[in-house]
CSV table of C-alpha atoms in Angstrom, one decimal:
chain,number,residue,atom,x,y,z
L,64,MET,CA,0.6,15.9,-14.3
L,65,GLY,CA,-0.6,19.1,-14.9
L,66,TYR,CA,-3.2,21.2,-13.0
L,67,LEU,CA,-6.0,19.6,-11.5
L,68,PRO,CA,-9.5,20.2,-10.7
L,69,SER,CA,-10.3,21.4,-6.9
L,70,PRO,CA,-12.4,17.7,-6.0
L,71,LEU,CA,-9.3,15.8,-7.5
L,72,VAL,CA,-7.1,17.6,-5.6
L,73,CYS,CA,-9.5,17.7,-1.5
L,74,LEU,CA,-9.4,13.7,-2.8
L,75,THR,CA,-5.5,13.7,-3.2
L,76,LEU,CA,-5.2,15.8,0.0
L,77,VAL,CA,-7.2,13.1,1.6
L,78,ASN,CA,-5.3,9.8,0.0
L,79,SER,CA,-2.2,11.6,0.7
L,80,VAL,CA,-3.1,12.9,4.5
L,81,SER,CA,-4.6,9.2,4.9
L,82,LEU,CA,-2.3,7.6,3.7
L,83,ALA,CA,0.7,9.5,5.6
L,84,HIS,CA,-1.1,8.7,9.0
L,85,PHE,CA,-0.4,4.8,7.8
L,86,GLY,CA,3.3,5.5,7.3
L,87,TYR,CA,3.8,7.2,10.7
L,88,ASP,CA,1.9,4.2,12.7
L,89,GLN,CA,4.4,1.7,11.3
L,90,GLY,CA,7.5,4.0,12.4
L,91,ILE,CA,6.3,5.1,14.9
L,92,PHE,CA,6.5,2.2,17.8
L,93,ALA,CA,10.4,1.5,16.9
L,94,GLY,CA,10.7,4.4,19.5
L,95,ALA,CA,8.9,3.6,22.3
L,96,LEU,CA,10.0,0.3,22.0
L,97,ILE,CA,13.7,0.8,23.3
L,98,SER,CA,12.1,4.3,25.2
L,99,ALA,CA,13.0,4.0,29.0
L,100,ASP,CA,10.1,5.0,30.3
L,101,PHE,CA,8.1,2.5,28.1
L,102,ILE,CA,9.8,-0.2,29.2
L,103,ALA,CA,9.6,0.5,32.7
L,104,THR,CA,5.9,1.2,32.3
L,105,PHE,CA,5.9,-2.3,30.1
L,106,PRO,CA,8.4,-4.3,31.4
L,107,GLU,CA,6.9,-7.5,30.0
L,108,THR,CA,8.7,-5.8,26.5
L,109,LYS,CA,11.5,-7.0,27.7
L,110,ASP,CA,10.5,-10.2,26.4
L,111,PRO,CA,11.5,-10.5,22.7
L,112,ALA,CA,7.9,-12.7,22.2
L,113,VAL,CA,5.9,-10.3,24.0
L,114,SER,CA,7.1,-7.1,22.0
L,115,GLY,CA,6.7,-9.1,19.1
L,116,ILE,CA,3.2,-9.2,19.8
L,117,THR,CA,3.1,-5.6,21.0
L,118,SER,CA,4.1,-4.2,17.6
L,119,SER,CA,2.6,-6.6,15.7
L,120,CYS,CA,-1.2,-6.6,17.0
L,121,PHE,CA,-1.2,-3.4,15.2
L,122,SER,CA,-1.2,-5.4,11.6
L,123,LEU,CA,-3.8,-8.2,13.2
L,124,GLY,CA,-6.0,-5.4,13.7
L,125,ALA,CA,-5.7,-4.2,10.1
L,126,PHE,CA,-6.9,-7.4,9.0
L,127,PHE,CA,-9.6,-7.2,10.0
L,128,GLY,CA,-10.0,-3.8,9.6
L,129,CYS,CA,-9.4,-4.8,6.2
L,130,LEU,CA,-12.5,-8.0,6.1
L,131,ALA,CA,-14.5,-5.3,7.5
L,132,SER,CA,-13.4,-3.2,4.3
L,133,PHE,CA,-14.4,-6.1,1.6
L,134,LEU,CA,-17.8,-6.9,3.6
L,135,LEU,CA,-19.0,-2.7,4.1
L,136,GLY,CA,-16.9,-0.9,1.1
L,137,ASP,CA,-19.3,-1.3,-1.6
L,138,ARG,CA,-22.3,-1.0,0.7
L,139,LEU,CA,-21.3,2.3,2.4
L,140,GLY,CA,-19.3,3.7,-0.3
L,141,ARG,CA,-16.0,5.0,0.0
L,142,LYS,CA,-16.8,8.4,1.8
L,143,LYS,CA,-19.1,6.7,4.6
L,144,THR,CA,-16.5,4.1,5.2
L,145,ILE,CA,-13.3,6.3,5.1
L,146,TYR,CA,-15.4,8.2,8.0
L,147,ALA,CA,-15.6,4.7,9.4
L,148,GLY,CA,-12.1,3.7,9.5
L,149,LEU,CA,-11.4,7.4,10.8
L,150,ALA,CA,-13.7,7.0,14.2
L,151,VAL,CA,-12.2,3.7,15.2
L,152,ASN,CA,-8.9,4.5,14.4
L,153,VAL,CA,-9.2,7.7,16.9
L,154,VAL,CA,-10.6,5.7,20.0
L,155,GLY,CA,-7.9,3.6,19.1
L,156,ALA,CA,-4.8,5.9,19.0
L,157,VAL,CA,-6.5,7.9,22.4
L,158,LEU,CA,-6.7,4.2,24.3
L,159,GLN,CA,-2.9,3.8,23.5
L,160,VAL,CA,-2.0,7.1,24.7
L,161,ALA,CA,-3.4,7.2,27.9
L,162,ALA,CA,-2.1,3.5,28.5
L,163,TYR,CA,-0.8,2.6,31.6
L,164,HIS,CA,-0.8,-1.2,31.3
L,165,LEU,CA,0.3,-3.6,29.1
L,166,PRO,CA,-3.8,-5.1,28.0
L,167,GLN,CA,-5.3,-1.3,27.3
L,168,LEU,CA,-2.3,-0.7,24.8
L,169,ILE,CA,-2.5,-3.8,23.7
L,170,VAL,CA,-6.2,-3.0,22.9
L,171,GLY,CA,-5.5,0.2,21.6
L,172,ARG,CA,-2.5,-0.9,19.2
L,173,LEU,CA,-6.0,-3.8,18.5
L,174,ILE,CA,-8.8,-0.7,17.8
L,175,ASN,CA,-5.8,1.8,16.0
L,176,GLY,CA,-5.0,-0.7,12.9
L,177,LEU,CA,-8.3,-2.1,12.9
L,178,GLY,CA,-9.6,1.5,11.6
L,179,MET,CA,-6.5,1.3,9.4
L,180,GLY,CA,-7.4,-1.4,7.8
L,181,VAL,CA,-10.3,0.3,6.5
L,182,ILE,CA,-8.8,3.0,5.3
L,183,SER,CA,-5.6,2.0,4.0
L,184,SER,CA,-7.9,-0.2,2.0
L,185,THR,CA,-10.4,1.9,0.7
L,186,CYS,CA,-8.2,5.2,0.1
L,187,PRO,CA,-6.4,4.1,-3.3
L,188,VAL,CA,-9.2,2.7,-5.1
L,189,PHE,CA,-10.8,5.9,-4.1
L,190,MET,CA,-8.3,7.6,-6.1
L,191,ALA,CA,-7.8,5.6,-8.3
L,192,GLU,CA,-11.3,4.9,-9.8
L,193,ALA,CA,-11.7,9.2,-10.0
L,194,SER,CA,-8.0,10.3,-11.1
L,195,PRO,CA,-8.1,10.3,-15.1
L,196,SER,CA,-5.9,7.3,-16.5
L,197,HIS,CA,-3.3,9.1,-18.0
L,198,ILE,CA,-1.7,10.0,-14.5
L,199,ARG,CA,-3.8,7.7,-12.6
L,200,GLY,CA,-0.5,6.0,-11.6
L,201,LYS,CA,1.1,9.2,-10.0
L,202,LEU,CA,-1.6,10.2,-8.0
L,203,VAL,CA,-2.1,6.4,-6.9
L,204,VAL,CA,1.1,6.7,-6.0
L,205,LEU,CA,1.9,10.2,-4.8
L,206,GLY,CA,-0.5,9.3,-1.6
L,207,SER,CA,1.9,6.0,-1.5
L,208,LEU,CA,4.6,8.8,-1.5
L,209,CYS,CA,3.3,10.2,1.8
L,210,ASN,CA,3.1,7.6,3.1
L,211,THR,CA,7.0,7.4,3.7
L,212,VAL,CA,6.5,11.1,4.5
L,213,GLY,CA,4.7,9.7,7.3
L,214,PHE,CA,7.1,7.3,7.9
L,215,CYS,CA,10.3,9.3,7.7
L,216,VAL,CA,8.0,12.2,10.4
L,217,ALA,CA,8.2,8.8,12.3
L,218,ASN,CA,12.1,8.6,12.7
L,219,TRP,CA,12.6,12.3,12.9
L,220,ILE,CA,10.8,12.4,15.9
L,221,ASN,CA,12.0,9.6,17.8
L,222,TYR,CA,14.9,10.9,17.1
L,223,ALA,CA,14.1,14.4,18.3
L,224,ILE,CA,12.6,13.4,21.9
L,225,PHE,CA,15.2,10.5,22.8
L,226,ASP,CA,16.0,13.1,25.4
L,227,ASN,CA,13.4,12.8,27.2
L,228,ASN,CA,13.6,10.2,29.5
L,229,GLY,CA,9.6,10.9,30.5
L,230,PRO,CA,6.3,9.1,29.2
L,231,PHE,CA,6.9,12.4,26.8
L,232,GLN,CA,9.2,10.5,24.9
L,233,TRP,CA,6.1,7.6,23.5
L,234,ARG,CA,3.4,9.0,24.9
L,235,PHE,CA,3.5,12.3,22.2
L,236,PRO,CA,4.3,10.7,19.3
L,237,LEU,CA,1.4,8.2,20.0
L,238,ALA,CA,-0.5,11.6,19.9
L,239,PHE,CA,0.4,13.1,17.3
L,240,GLN,CA,-1.1,11.0,14.9
L,241,LEU,CA,-4.1,12.1,16.1
L,242,VAL,CA,-3.4,15.6,13.9
L,243,PHE,CA,-3.6,13.5,10.2
L,244,SER,CA,-7.2,11.8,11.4
L,245,ALA,CA,-7.9,16.0,11.7
L,246,VAL,CA,-6.9,16.6,9.0
L,247,VAL,CA,-9.0,14.0,6.8
L,248,VAL,CA,-12.5,15.1,8.6
L,249,ALA,CA,-11.5,18.8,8.3
L,250,ILE,CA,-11.2,18.2,4.1
L,251,LEU,CA,-13.5,15.0,3.4
L,252,PRO,CA,-16.4,16.6,3.5
L,253,VAL,CA,-15.8,18.5,0.3
L,254,THR,CA,-14.6,15.7,-1.1
L,255,VAL,CA,-16.8,14.1,-3.9
L,256,GLU,CA,-18.0,10.7,-4.0
L,257,SER,CA,-16.9,8.2,-6.7
L,258,PRO,CA,-18.0,8.2,-10.3
L,259,ARG,CA,-18.0,5.1,-10.6
L,260,TRP,CA,-19.4,3.4,-7.2
L,261,LEU,CA,-22.4,6.0,-8.6
L,262,LEU,CA,-22.7,4.3,-11.8
L,263,MET,CA,-22.6,0.7,-9.4
L,264,GLN,CA,-25.8,2.5,-7.4
L,265,GLY,CA,-27.8,2.9,-10.6
L,266,ARG,CA,-27.2,7.3,-9.8
L,267,PHE,CA,-26.2,8.4,-13.3
L,268,ARG,CA,-27.0,11.5,-13.3
L,269,ASP,CA,-25.6,12.1,-10.1
L,270,ALA,CA,-22.0,10.2,-11.6
L,271,GLN,CA,-22.1,13.0,-14.4
L,272,VAL,CA,-21.7,16.3,-12.6
L,273,THR,CA,-19.7,14.3,-9.9
L,274,LEU,CA,-17.5,13.4,-13.4
L,275,ALA,CA,-18.0,16.4,-14.5
L,276,ARG,CA,-16.3,18.2,-11.4
L,277,LEU,CA,-13.8,15.6,-11.4
L,278,ARG,CA,-12.9,16.3,-15.0
L,279,GLU,CA,-13.3,20.5,-14.8
L,280,THR,CA,-16.4,20.5,-16.5
L,281,GLU,CA,-19.2,20.3,-14.6
L,282,HIS,CA,-20.2,24.0,-16.6
L,283,ASN,CA,-21.1,21.5,-19.8
L,284,LEU,CA,-22.9,18.5,-19.2
L,285,ASP,CA,-22.7,17.5,-22.6
L,286,ASN,CA,-19.1,17.5,-23.5
L,287,THR,CA,-18.1,14.7,-25.7
L,288,LYS,CA,-14.9,14.0,-23.8
L,289,LEU,CA,-16.7,13.7,-20.2
L,290,ASN,CA,-19.7,11.2,-21.4
L,291,ASP,CA,-18.0,9.1,-23.5
L,292,GLU,CA,-15.7,8.4,-20.7
L,293,LEU,CA,-19.1,7.6,-19.2
L,294,ARG,CA,-20.6,5.8,-21.6
L,295,SER,CA,-17.4,3.5,-21.4
L,296,ILE,CA,-17.7,3.2,-18.1
L,297,GLN,CA,-21.5,2.3,-18.2
L,298,LYS,CA,-21.2,-0.4,-21.1
L,299,ALA,CA,-18.3,-2.1,-18.9
L,300,LEU,CA,-20.4,-2.1,-15.8
L,301,GLN,CA,-23.1,-3.5,-17.8
L,302,GLU,CA,-21.3,-6.2,-19.1
L,303,GLU,CA,-20.3,-6.6,-16.0
L,304,GLN,CA,-23.3,-7.3,-14.3
L,305,GLU,CA,-24.4,-9.4,-17.3
L,306,ALA,CA,-21.2,-11.4,-16.4
L,307,ARG,CA,-21.7,-12.0,-13.0
L,308,VAL,CA,-22.2,-15.2,-11.2
L,309,SER,CA,-22.0,-16.7,-8.0
L,310,ILE,CA,-19.3,-16.1,-5.5
L,311,GLY,CA,-18.9,-19.9,-5.3
L,312,ASP,CA,-18.6,-20.1,-9.3
L,313,THR,CA,-16.1,-17.1,-9.2
L,314,LEU,CA,-14.1,-19.0,-6.5
L,315,LEU,CA,-14.4,-22.3,-9.2
L,316,CYS,CA,-12.8,-19.4,-12.0
L,317,ARG,CA,-15.8,-20.3,-13.9
L,318,ASP,CA,-17.1,-16.2,-14.6
L,319,SER,CA,-15.5,-14.7,-17.6
L,320,LEU,CA,-13.9,-12.0,-16.2
L,321,ARG,CA,-12.0,-14.0,-14.2
L,322,ASN,CA,-11.9,-12.1,-10.5
L,323,LEU,CA,-10.4,-15.1,-8.4
L,324,HIS,CA,-7.7,-14.9,-10.8
L,325,ARG,CA,-6.9,-11.0,-10.8
L,326,LEU,CA,-7.9,-10.8,-7.3
L,327,VAL,CA,-4.4,-13.4,-6.5
L,328,LEU,CA,-2.2,-11.1,-8.6
L,329,SER,CA,-3.7,-8.3,-6.7
L,330,CYS,CA,-2.9,-10.0,-3.2
L,331,GLY,CA,0.6,-11.4,-4.4
L,332,THR,CA,1.5,-7.9,-4.5
L,333,GLN,CA,1.1,-7.1,-1.3
L,334,LEU,CA,2.4,-10.9,0.2
L,335,MET,CA,5.9,-10.2,-2.0
L,336,GLN,CA,5.8,-6.5,-0.6
L,337,GLN,CA,5.8,-7.7,2.9
L,338,PHE,CA,7.9,-11.0,2.5
L,339,SER,CA,10.6,-8.5,1.0
L,340,GLY,CA,10.8,-8.1,4.5
L,341,VAL,CA,10.5,-4.4,4.6
L,342,ASN,CA,8.4,-4.4,8.5
L,343,ALA,CA,11.5,-6.4,9.8
L,344,LEU,CA,13.5,-3.2,9.5
L,345,GLY,CA,10.8,-1.2,10.1
L,346,TYR,CA,9.2,-1.8,12.9
L,347,TYR,CA,13.3,-2.8,14.5
L,348,LEU,CA,15.6,-1.2,12.8
L,349,PRO,CA,16.9,0.8,16.0
L,350,THR,CA,16.4,-3.0,17.6
L,351,LEU,CA,18.2,-4.6,14.5
L,352,LEU,CA,21.5,-1.4,14.6
L,353,VAL,CA,22.0,-1.4,18.3
L,354,GLU,CA,22.0,-5.8,18.4
L,355,SER,CA,23.5,-7.2,15.2
L,356,VAL,CA,25.3,-4.0,14.3
L,357,GLY,CA,26.7,-2.8,17.7
L,358,VAL,CA,25.8,0.7,17.2
L,359,SER,CA,24.4,3.3,20.3
L,360,ASN,CA,21.2,3.6,21.0
L,361,THR,CA,21.5,7.6,20.1
L,362,TYR,CA,23.2,6.4,16.6
L,363,ALA,CA,20.4,3.9,15.9
L,364,ARG,CA,17.8,6.3,16.2
L,365,LEU,CA,20.2,9.0,14.1
L,366,LEU,CA,20.7,6.4,11.3
L,367,ALA,CA,17.3,5.7,11.4
L,368,GLY,CA,16.0,9.2,10.8
L,369,ALA,CA,18.8,9.5,8.3
L,370,ASN,CA,17.4,6.1,6.1
L,371,ALA,CA,13.8,7.0,6.4
L,372,SER,CA,14.6,10.3,4.4
L,373,LEU,CA,16.6,8.3,1.8
L,374,TYR,CA,13.7,6.1,1.2
L,375,LEU,CA,11.6,9.0,1.0
L,376,GLY,CA,13.7,10.6,-1.8
L,377,ALA,CA,14.0,7.0,-3.4
L,378,ALA,CA,10.2,7.2,-3.4
L,379,PHE,CA,9.9,10.7,-5.2
L,380,ILE,CA,11.7,8.9,-8.0
L,381,CYS,CA,9.6,6.2,-7.8
L,382,LEU,CA,6.3,9.0,-8.4
L,383,ILE,CA,8.4,9.6,-11.7
L,384,LEU,CA,9.4,6.4,-12.7
L,385,ILE,CA,5.8,4.7,-12.8
L,386,ASP,CA,4.1,5.6,-15.9
L,387,ARG,CA,7.4,5.9,-17.2
L,388,VAL,CA,9.3,2.3,-16.5
L,389,GLY,CA,5.2,0.7,-15.6
L,390,ARG,CA,4.8,-2.0,-13.2
L,391,ARG,CA,5.8,-4.9,-14.5
L,392,LYS,CA,9.1,-3.5,-14.8
L,393,LEU,CA,9.8,-2.1,-11.7
L,394,MET,CA,8.8,-5.2,-9.5
L,395,MET,CA,11.4,-7.3,-11.4
L,396,TYR,CA,14.1,-4.2,-10.4
L,397,GLY,CA,12.7,-4.4,-6.8
L,398,SER,CA,13.9,-8.3,-7.1
L,399,VAL,CA,16.8,-8.8,-7.8
L,400,GLY,CA,17.7,-5.3,-5.9
L,401,THR,CA,16.5,-6.0,-2.5
L,402,GLY,CA,17.4,-9.8,-2.7
L,403,SER,CA,21.3,-8.3,-3.1
L,404,CYS,CA,20.7,-5.9,-0.1
L,405,TYR,CA,20.4,-8.9,2.3
L,406,LEU,CA,22.8,-11.5,0.5
L,407,ILE,CA,25.4,-8.5,1.1
L,408,ALA,CA,23.7,-7.5,4.5
L,409,ALA,CA,24.0,-11.3,5.8
L,410,ILE,CA,27.4,-11.6,4.4
L,411,THR,CA,28.8,-8.9,6.2
L,412,LEU,CA,27.0,-10.2,9.3
L,413,LYS,CA,28.7,-13.6,9.3
L,414,GLU,CA,32.4,-12.0,8.3
L,415,ALA,CA,31.6,-10.1,11.8
L,416,ASP,CA,31.0,-12.7,13.6
L,417,LEU,CA,34.1,-14.7,12.8
L,418,HIS,CA,36.4,-12.1,12.4
L,419,PRO,CA,35.4,-9.8,16.2
L,420,GLU,CA,38.5,-6.8,14.9
L,421,GLN,CA,36.6,-6.3,11.7
L,422,LYS,CA,33.0,-5.9,13.4
L,423,ALA,CA,33.1,-1.8,13.5
L,424,ASN,CA,33.6,-2.0,9.5
L,425,LEU,CA,31.5,-4.8,8.4
L,426,GLY,CA,29.1,-3.0,10.9
L,427,LYS,CA,29.0,0.0,8.4
L,428,ALA,CA,28.8,-2.0,5.2
L,429,THR,CA,25.6,-3.8,6.7
L,430,VAL,CA,24.1,-0.4,7.4
L,431,ALA,CA,24.9,0.8,4.1
L,432,MET,CA,23.5,-2.5,2.4
L,433,PHE,CA,20.3,-1.5,5.2
L,434,PHE,CA,20.0,1.9,3.6
L,435,LEU,CA,20.4,0.8,0.2
L,436,TYR,CA,18.0,-1.8,0.3
L,437,TYR,CA,15.2,0.9,1.4
L,438,PHE,CA,16.7,2.9,-1.7
L,439,CYS,CA,15.6,-0.4,-4.3
L,440,TYR,CA,12.3,-1.3,-2.2
L,441,GLY,CA,11.1,2.4,-1.8
L,442,THR,CA,11.7,2.9,-6.2
L,443,SER,CA,9.5,-0.8,-6.8
L,444,PHE,CA,7.5,-2.6,-3.9
L,445,ALA,CA,7.1,0.2,-1.8
L,446,LYS,CA,4.4,1.9,-4.3
L,447,VAL,CA,4.2,-0.5,-6.9
L,448,PRO,CA,2.0,-2.9,-5.3
L,449,TRP,CA,-0.9,-0.2,-4.0
L,450,VAL,CA,-1.3,1.3,-7.8
L,451,TYR,CA,-1.6,-2.4,-8.5
L,452,ASN,CA,-4.0,-3.8,-6.4
L,453,SER,CA,-6.2,-0.1,-7.1
L,454,GLU,CA,-6.0,-1.2,-10.8
L,455,VAL,CA,-6.3,-4.7,-11.7
L,456,ASN,CA,-10.0,-6.5,-10.1
L,457,SER,CA,-13.2,-5.7,-11.9
L,458,LEU,CA,-15.4,-2.6,-10.8
L,459,GLY,CA,-17.2,-4.9,-9.0
L,460,TRP,CA,-14.5,-6.8,-7.3
L,461,ARG,CA,-12.4,-3.1,-6.7
L,462,VAL,CA,-13.3,-2.3,-3.0
L,463,ARG,CA,-13.4,-6.4,-2.4
L,464,GLY,CA,-9.9,-7.0,-4.4
L,465,ALA,CA,-8.2,-4.0,-2.9
L,466,ALA,CA,-9.4,-4.6,1.0
L,467,ALA,CA,-8.5,-9.3,0.5
L,468,ALA,CA,-4.9,-7.6,-1.0
L,469,THR,CA,-4.5,-4.8,1.8
L,470,ALA,CA,-5.5,-7.7,4.5
L,471,THR,CA,-2.9,-10.0,2.5
L,472,ASN,CA,-0.4,-6.9,3.3
L,473,TRP,CA,-1.4,-6.0,7.3
L,474,MET,CA,-1.1,-10.2,8.3
L,475,SER,CA,2.0,-11.2,7.0
L,476,GLY,CA,3.0,-7.3,8.3
L,477,PHE,CA,1.6,-9.2,11.4
L,478,VAL,CA,3.5,-12.3,10.8
L,479,ILE,CA,6.8,-11.1,10.2
L,480,VAL,CA,7.1,-8.2,13.1
L,481,GLN,CA,6.3,-11.2,14.9
L,482,PHE,CA,8.9,-13.2,14.5
L,483,THR,CA,11.6,-10.6,13.7
L,484,LYS,CA,13.2,-10.1,16.6
L,485,VAL,CA,12.8,-13.9,18.0
L,486,GLY,CA,14.2,-14.6,14.4
L,487,VAL,CA,17.0,-12.0,14.1
L,488,ASP,CA,17.8,-13.6,18.2
L,489,ARG,CA,18.5,-17.3,16.8
L,490,LEU,CA,19.4,-17.0,13.3
L,491,GLY,CA,21.5,-14.1,12.9
L,492,TRP,CA,22.8,-13.0,9.9
L,493,GLY,CA,21.1,-16.6,8.2
L,494,PHE,CA,17.6,-14.5,8.7
L,495,TYR,CA,18.7,-11.9,6.0
L,496,LEU,CA,19.9,-14.8,3.7
L,497,LEU,CA,16.4,-16.0,4.7
L,498,PHE,CA,15.6,-12.7,2.6
L,499,ALA,CA,17.2,-12.5,0.6
L,500,GLY,CA,15.5,-15.5,-1.2
L,501,PHE,CA,12.2,-14.7,-0.9
L,502,CYS,CA,13.0,-11.6,-2.5
L,503,TRP,CA,14.9,-12.9,-5.9
L,504,SER,CA,11.9,-15.5,-6.3
L,505,TYR,CA,9.7,-12.5,-7.0
L,506,LEU,CA,11.4,-12.3,-10.4
L,507,PRO,CA,10.5,-15.0,-11.9
L,508,VAL,CA,6.9,-15.0,-10.2
L,509,VAL,CA,6.6,-11.1,-11.8
L,510,PHE,CA,8.1,-11.8,-15.7
L,511,LEU,CA,6.0,-14.9,-16.0
L,512,PHE,CA,2.7,-14.4,-14.6
L,513,TYR,CA,1.5,-10.0,-13.9
L,514,PRO,CA,0.6,-8.3,-17.1
L,515,GLU,CA,0.9,-4.4,-17.5
L,516,THR,CA,-1.3,-2.3,-16.2
L,517,SER,CA,0.3,0.9,-16.9
L,518,HIS,CA,-1.4,3.3,-19.4
L,519,ARG,CA,-5.0,1.4,-19.2
L,520,THR,CA,-7.8,2.4,-18.1
L,521,LEU,CA,-9.6,0.1,-15.7
L,522,GLU,CA,-12.2,-0.5,-18.1
L,523,ASP,CA,-10.1,-2.2,-20.3
L,524,MET,CA,-8.3,-4.5,-17.1
L,525,ASP,CA,-11.8,-6.2,-18.2
L,526,GLU,CA,-11.0,-6.5,-21.9
L,527,ILE,CA,-7.9,-7.9,-20.8
L,528,PHE,CA,-8.9,-10.9,-18.9
L,529,LYS,CA,-11.4,-12.1,-21.4
L,530,ARG,CA,-9.5,-12.1,-24.3
L,531,CYS,CA,-6.6,-13.9,-22.8
L,532,ARG,CA,-7.5,-17.0,-20.9
L,533,SER,CA,-3.9,-18.2,-20.0
L,534,LEU,CA,-2.1,-17.3,-16.7
L,535,LEU,CA,1.2,-17.3,-18.3
L,536,VAL,CA,1.0,-13.1,-19.8
L,537,PHE,CA,5.3,-13.4,-20.8
L,538,ARG,CA,4.6,-14.5,-24.1
L,539,ASP,CA,2.3,-11.8,-25.5
L,540,ALA,CA,2.9,-8.4,-26.0
L,541,GLU,CA,-0.1,-6.7,-25.6
L,542,LEU,CA,-0.4,-7.7,-21.9
L,543,THR,CA,3.3,-6.9,-21.2
L,544,GLN,CA,4.2,-3.5,-22.9
L,545,ARG,CA,4.3,-0.3,-21.7
L,546,SER,CA,1.9,1.6,-24.1
L,547,ARG,CA,-1.2,0.5,-24.3
L,548,PRO,CA,-2.2,-1.5,-27.3
L,549,LEU,CA,-4.1,-0.3,-30.5
L,550,SER,CA,-6.9,-3.4,-29.6
L,551,LEU,CA,-7.5,-2.0,-26.3
L,552,ILE,CA,-8.5,1.5,-27.3
L,553,GLU,CA,-10.7,0.0,-29.8
L,554,ALA,CA,-12.5,-1.9,-28.2
L,555,GLU,CA,-13.2,1.1,-25.7
L,556,GLN,CA,-14.3,3.1,-28.9
L,557,SER,CA,-16.6,0.1,-29.4
L,558,ARG,CA,-18.3,0.8,-26.2
L,559,ILE,CA,-19.1,4.0,-26.9
L,560,ARG,CA,-20.5,3.5,-29.4
L,561,GLU,CA,-22.6,0.5,-28.4
L,562,VAL,CA,-24.4,3.3,-25.6
L,563,SER,CA,-24.4,5.8,-27.7
L,564,ALA,CA,-26.3,3.8,-30.5
L,565,VAL,CA,-29.3,2.9,-27.7
L,566,GLU,CA,-29.6,6.3,-26.2
């Protein structure tokens, strides 16, 4: 990726640690649910429905956090929005750690989720708006990769302290999330604000200085490349403001930038991510391994930790592939790969029911499919949706689009986590067959409707949606090729000339 100037390094750290916190929160509660002291403190969680709501209320809180980001993100700016999310997150974490009654625990998880919803919908957008286009995908995926690091750390902490049967076994892991918040609070003051947001506020000089710091040309504000990038953003913003229509007209698809269409595409990636069933496994993998496959509690935690490490390795591979292969191909590959893993897992579990004497060997095959699923998912839907929804929306709708997409992610996660335990208990192997169908259905959806966003500037996306009025993209090579089309390069040069002529 080359040398990164320090403001971009600081912003990358803020994004990475914030999303590591996100991943940690997703993975840590799975260990609490099978902790002896946790069950003794909250015996109500023995009921699958209560266990489901205790886990999933975090996602419900995050959904409302995304709505808050949708309403306030463009008013407060990126940095202040993250500060607000951090403050709420800390309150929720403290309530959980100090909980001795189920209502307090649930309220703590709701508040914790509320803060995480704000942070998770803002950080990828902040990162995308500040990054150079040629490494934007890598930097956004790096944050998402750190989400996997957090998930991996959570699983190994759960395994490492399993032998401690007291409250430390679950209170310490829940308290550890405060470390992530402390790191972000330490770094955030030395980051810069988004130059695109500053331009939206009419603060041209501040935007120029900020962009210069991000591009390491702060000692030469007359740098041609710097000012060409600024002019291109400024012209795209001007055209967007001239084309702006009311919310009602936007919802009726009467705007030239097709913001609703772009919003649906970004929400769709997050819907696909969650209905691939990742949180069904993330929150309940130890439980599923114990109840569906038949392994011991200790071995289930060890397998969950090993699986998280494999998932982390897959995320590193995605970091390499995201700009080389493109967003479309990775999502289509993910659809086929994850769906096939679920099908084989369903078959092996069904055969284990029919042939109990073969349960041990078939159980190993099922575990292998869970591992392979995480590899396929980690190199596709785990990372691509976070990049895609930070790229596809227009500047005026980028935070709102990302907030709506992330809200879709959290609400879908709430539904999945809430009904996983009940679904496994009632459907058995058929529960995994259901997810196989979901995953395979994404292949035609991505092929038909999703334009490529790699190697495009954020302003290119406006040009794409102004020119192409059809919902179907598969027939147009410019919309599906990985390399940047010549027409978009020419459009950018035209924007720069127009602003230069006015000056």
